[in-house]
XYZ file of N, CA and C in Angstrom:
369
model
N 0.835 -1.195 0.000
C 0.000 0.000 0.000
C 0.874 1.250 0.000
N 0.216 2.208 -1.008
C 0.958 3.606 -0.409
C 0.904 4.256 0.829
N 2.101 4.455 1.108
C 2.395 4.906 2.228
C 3.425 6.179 2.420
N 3.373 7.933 2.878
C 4.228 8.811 2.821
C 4.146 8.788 4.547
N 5.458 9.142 4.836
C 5.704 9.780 6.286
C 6.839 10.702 6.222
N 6.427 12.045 6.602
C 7.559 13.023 6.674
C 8.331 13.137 8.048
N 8.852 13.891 7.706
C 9.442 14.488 9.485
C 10.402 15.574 8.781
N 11.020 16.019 9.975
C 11.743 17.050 9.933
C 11.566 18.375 10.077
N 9.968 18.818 10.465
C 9.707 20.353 10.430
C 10.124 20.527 11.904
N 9.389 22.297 12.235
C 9.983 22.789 13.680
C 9.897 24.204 14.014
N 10.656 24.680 14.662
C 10.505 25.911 14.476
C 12.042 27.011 14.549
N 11.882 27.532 13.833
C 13.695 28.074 13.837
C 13.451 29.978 13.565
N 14.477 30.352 13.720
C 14.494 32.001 13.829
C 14.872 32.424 11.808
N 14.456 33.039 11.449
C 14.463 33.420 10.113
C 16.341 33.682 9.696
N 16.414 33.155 8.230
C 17.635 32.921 7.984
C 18.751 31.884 8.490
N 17.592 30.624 9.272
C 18.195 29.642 9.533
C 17.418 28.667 8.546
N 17.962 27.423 8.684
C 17.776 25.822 7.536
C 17.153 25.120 8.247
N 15.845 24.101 7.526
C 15.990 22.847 8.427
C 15.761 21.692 6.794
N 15.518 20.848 7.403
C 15.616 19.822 6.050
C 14.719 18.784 6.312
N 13.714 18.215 4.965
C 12.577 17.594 5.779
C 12.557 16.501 4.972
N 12.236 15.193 5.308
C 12.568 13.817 4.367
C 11.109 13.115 5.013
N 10.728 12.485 3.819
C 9.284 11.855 3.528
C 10.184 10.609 3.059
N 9.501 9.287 3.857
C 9.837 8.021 3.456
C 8.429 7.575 2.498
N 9.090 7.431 1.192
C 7.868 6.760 0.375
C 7.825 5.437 0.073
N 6.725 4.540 0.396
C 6.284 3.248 -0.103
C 5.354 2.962 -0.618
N 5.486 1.677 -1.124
C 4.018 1.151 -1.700
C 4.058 2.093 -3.285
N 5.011 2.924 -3.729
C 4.717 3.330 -5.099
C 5.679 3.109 -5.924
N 4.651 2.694 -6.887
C 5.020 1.895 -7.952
C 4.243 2.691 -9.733
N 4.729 3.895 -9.617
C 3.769 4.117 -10.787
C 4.466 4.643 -12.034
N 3.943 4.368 -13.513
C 4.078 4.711 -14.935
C 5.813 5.451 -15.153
N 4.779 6.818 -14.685
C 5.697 7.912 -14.531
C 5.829 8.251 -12.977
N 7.150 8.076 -12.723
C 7.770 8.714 -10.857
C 7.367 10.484 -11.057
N 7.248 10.602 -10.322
C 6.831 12.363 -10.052
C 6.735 12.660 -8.419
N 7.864 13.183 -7.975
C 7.217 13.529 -6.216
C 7.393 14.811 -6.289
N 6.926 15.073 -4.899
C 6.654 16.335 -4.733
C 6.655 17.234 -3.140
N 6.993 18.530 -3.190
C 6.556 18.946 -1.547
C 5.825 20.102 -1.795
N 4.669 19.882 -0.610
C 3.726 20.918 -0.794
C 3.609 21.915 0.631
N 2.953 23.527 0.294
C 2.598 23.222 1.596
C 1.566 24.000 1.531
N 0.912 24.475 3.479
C -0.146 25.193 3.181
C -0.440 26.116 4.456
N -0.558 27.307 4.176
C -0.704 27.950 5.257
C -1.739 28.580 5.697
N -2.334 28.511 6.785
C -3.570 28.895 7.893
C -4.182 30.001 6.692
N -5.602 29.738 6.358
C -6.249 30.652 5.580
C -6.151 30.342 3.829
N -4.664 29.496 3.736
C -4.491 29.634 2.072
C -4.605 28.638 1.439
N -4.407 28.642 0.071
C -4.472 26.924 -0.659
C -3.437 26.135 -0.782
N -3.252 25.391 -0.817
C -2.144 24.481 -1.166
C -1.433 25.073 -1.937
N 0.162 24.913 -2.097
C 1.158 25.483 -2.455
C 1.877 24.593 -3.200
N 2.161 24.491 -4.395
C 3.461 23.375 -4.599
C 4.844 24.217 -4.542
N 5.740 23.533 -3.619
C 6.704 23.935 -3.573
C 8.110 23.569 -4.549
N 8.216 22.333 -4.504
C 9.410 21.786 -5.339
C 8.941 20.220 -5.683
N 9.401 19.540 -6.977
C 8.976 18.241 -7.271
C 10.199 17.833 -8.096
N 10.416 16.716 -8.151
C 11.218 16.010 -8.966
C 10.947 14.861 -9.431
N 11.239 14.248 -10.876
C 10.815 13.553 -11.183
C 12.332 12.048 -11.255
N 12.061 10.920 -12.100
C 12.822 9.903 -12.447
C 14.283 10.392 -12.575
N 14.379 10.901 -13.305
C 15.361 11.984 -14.174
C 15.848 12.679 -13.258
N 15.447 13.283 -12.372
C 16.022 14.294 -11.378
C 15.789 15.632 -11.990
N 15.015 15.751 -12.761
C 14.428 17.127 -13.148
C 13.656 17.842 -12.140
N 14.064 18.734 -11.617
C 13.582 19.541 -10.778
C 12.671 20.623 -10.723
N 11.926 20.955 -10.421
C 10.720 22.029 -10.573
C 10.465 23.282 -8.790
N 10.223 24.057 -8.900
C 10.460 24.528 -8.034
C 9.882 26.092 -8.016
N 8.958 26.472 -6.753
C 8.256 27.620 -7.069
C 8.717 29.084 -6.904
N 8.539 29.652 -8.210
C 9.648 31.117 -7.857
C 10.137 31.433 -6.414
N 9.179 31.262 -5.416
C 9.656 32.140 -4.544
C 10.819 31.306 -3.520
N 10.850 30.168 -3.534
C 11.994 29.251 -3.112
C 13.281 29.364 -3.550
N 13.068 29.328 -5.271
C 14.448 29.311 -5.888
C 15.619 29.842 -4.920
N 16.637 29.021 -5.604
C 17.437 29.445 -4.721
C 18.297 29.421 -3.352
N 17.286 28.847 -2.486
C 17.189 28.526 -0.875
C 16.327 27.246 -0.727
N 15.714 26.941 -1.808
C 15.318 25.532 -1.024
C 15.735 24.395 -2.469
N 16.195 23.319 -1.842
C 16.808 22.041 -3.042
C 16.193 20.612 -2.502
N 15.354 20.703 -3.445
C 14.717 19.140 -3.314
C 15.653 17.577 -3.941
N 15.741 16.703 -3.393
C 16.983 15.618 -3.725
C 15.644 14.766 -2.848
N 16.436 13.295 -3.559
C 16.046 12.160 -3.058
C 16.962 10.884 -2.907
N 16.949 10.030 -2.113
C 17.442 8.866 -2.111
C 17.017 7.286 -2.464
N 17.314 7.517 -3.887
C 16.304 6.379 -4.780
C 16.515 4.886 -3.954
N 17.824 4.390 -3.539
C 18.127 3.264 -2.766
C 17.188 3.286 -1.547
N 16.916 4.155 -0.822
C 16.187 4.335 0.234
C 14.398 4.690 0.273
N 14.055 5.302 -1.196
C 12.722 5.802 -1.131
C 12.451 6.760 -0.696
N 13.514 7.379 -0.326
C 13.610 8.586 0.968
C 13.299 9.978 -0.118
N 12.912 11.205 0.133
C 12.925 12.683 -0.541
C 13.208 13.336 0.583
N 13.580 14.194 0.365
C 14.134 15.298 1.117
C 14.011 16.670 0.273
N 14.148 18.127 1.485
C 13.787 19.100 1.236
C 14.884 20.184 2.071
N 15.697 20.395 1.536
C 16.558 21.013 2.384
C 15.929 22.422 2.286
N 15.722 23.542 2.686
C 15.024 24.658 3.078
C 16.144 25.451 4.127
N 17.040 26.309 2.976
C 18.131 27.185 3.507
C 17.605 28.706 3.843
N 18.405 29.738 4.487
C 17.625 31.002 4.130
C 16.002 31.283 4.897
N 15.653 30.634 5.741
C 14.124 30.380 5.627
C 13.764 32.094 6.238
N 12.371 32.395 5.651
C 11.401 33.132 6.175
C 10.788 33.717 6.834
N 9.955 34.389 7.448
C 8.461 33.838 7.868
C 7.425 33.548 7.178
N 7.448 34.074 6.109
C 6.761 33.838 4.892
C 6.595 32.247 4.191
N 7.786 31.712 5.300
C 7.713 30.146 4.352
C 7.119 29.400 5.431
N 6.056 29.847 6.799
C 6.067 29.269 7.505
C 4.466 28.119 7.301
N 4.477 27.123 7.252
C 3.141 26.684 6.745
C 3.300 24.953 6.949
N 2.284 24.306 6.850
C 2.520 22.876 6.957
C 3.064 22.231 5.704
N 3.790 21.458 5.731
C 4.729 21.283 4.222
C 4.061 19.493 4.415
N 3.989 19.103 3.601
C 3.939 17.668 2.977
C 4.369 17.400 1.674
N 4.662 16.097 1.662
C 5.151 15.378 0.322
C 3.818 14.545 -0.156
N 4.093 14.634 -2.010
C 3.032 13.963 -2.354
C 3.582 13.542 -3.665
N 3.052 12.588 -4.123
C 3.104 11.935 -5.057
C 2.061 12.174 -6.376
N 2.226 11.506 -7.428
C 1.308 11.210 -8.406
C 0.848 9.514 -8.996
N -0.393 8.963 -8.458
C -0.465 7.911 -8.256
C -0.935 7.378 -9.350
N -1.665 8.529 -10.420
C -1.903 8.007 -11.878
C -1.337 7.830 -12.761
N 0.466 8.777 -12.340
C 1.528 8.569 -14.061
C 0.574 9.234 -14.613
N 0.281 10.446 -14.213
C -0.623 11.233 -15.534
C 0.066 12.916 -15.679
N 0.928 12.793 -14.431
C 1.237 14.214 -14.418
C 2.180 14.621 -14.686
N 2.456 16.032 -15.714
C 3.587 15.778 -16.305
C 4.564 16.946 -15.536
N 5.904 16.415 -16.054
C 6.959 16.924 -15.075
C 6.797 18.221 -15.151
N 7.116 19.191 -14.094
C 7.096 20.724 -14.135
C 5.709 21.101 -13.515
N 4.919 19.880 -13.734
C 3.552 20.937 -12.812
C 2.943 20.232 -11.707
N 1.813 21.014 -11.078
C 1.520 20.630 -9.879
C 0.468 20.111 -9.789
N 0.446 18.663 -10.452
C -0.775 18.027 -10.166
C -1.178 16.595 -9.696
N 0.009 16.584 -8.895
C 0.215 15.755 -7.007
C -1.239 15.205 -6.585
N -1.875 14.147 -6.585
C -3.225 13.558 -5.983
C -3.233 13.078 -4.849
N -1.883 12.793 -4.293
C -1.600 12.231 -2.940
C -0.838 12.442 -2.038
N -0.730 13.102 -0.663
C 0.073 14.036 0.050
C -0.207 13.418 1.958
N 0.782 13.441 2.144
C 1.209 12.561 3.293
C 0.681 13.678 4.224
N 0.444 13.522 5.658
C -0.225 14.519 6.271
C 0.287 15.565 6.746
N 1.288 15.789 6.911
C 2.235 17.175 7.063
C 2.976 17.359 8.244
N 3.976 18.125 8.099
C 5.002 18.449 9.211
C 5.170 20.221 9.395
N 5.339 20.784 10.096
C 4.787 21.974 11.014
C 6.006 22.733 10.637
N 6.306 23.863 9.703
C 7.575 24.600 9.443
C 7.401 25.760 10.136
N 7.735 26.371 11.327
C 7.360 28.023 11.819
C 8.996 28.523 11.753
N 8.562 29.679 10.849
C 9.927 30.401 11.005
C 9.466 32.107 11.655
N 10.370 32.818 12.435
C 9.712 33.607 13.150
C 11.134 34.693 12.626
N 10.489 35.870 12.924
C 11.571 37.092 12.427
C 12.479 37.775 13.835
């Protein structure tokens, strides 16, 4: 069965890092496509950064730069390193997948998202 579990959020003072890794199982699909999302009190879902088979990377203007999505294909593991941080980046982040192989690389259309880990960055 599919299965995402993240960890790694928290709370840190602005212009510090933290780095957040989602163990993925149970997927097995067409086209690989992951992803990290997030979402903050009041707003919609956010895609933040995704990568696909290839290691093609996608990533939303306002990250560039300070945050680098990588994964560990031997392990199943993704990760989200998040340098530079915010307050603006402060929001629940999850990883998600695409479980149909329908979505194509570069955009954000993720159907399945693990339940989230808590990023507060404070000024």
């Amino acid at each position: 069965d599919l299965y995402l579990k993240e960890s790694g959020g928290g709370s840190v003072q602005a212009g510090e890092s933290l780095r957040l890794s989602c163990k993925i199982s149970g997927y097995t699909p067409s086209h690989y496509y992951v992803g990290w999302y997030r979402q903050a009190p009041g707003e919609a879902r956010e895609g933040v950064a995704a990568i696909d088979a290839e290691g093609r990377t996608t990533y939303t203007p306002s990250v560039k730069g300070r945050f680098t999505i990588s994964q560990d294909n031997a392990e199943n593991i993704l990760f989200l390193q998040m340098n530079n941080l915010k307050p603006e980046d402060s929001a629940m982040y999850s990883c998600a997948v695409d479980t149909a192989g329908s979505c194509a690389s570069g955009s954000w259309c993720h159907n399945y998202w693990s339940r989230g880990t808590q990023v507060t960055v404070s000024s």
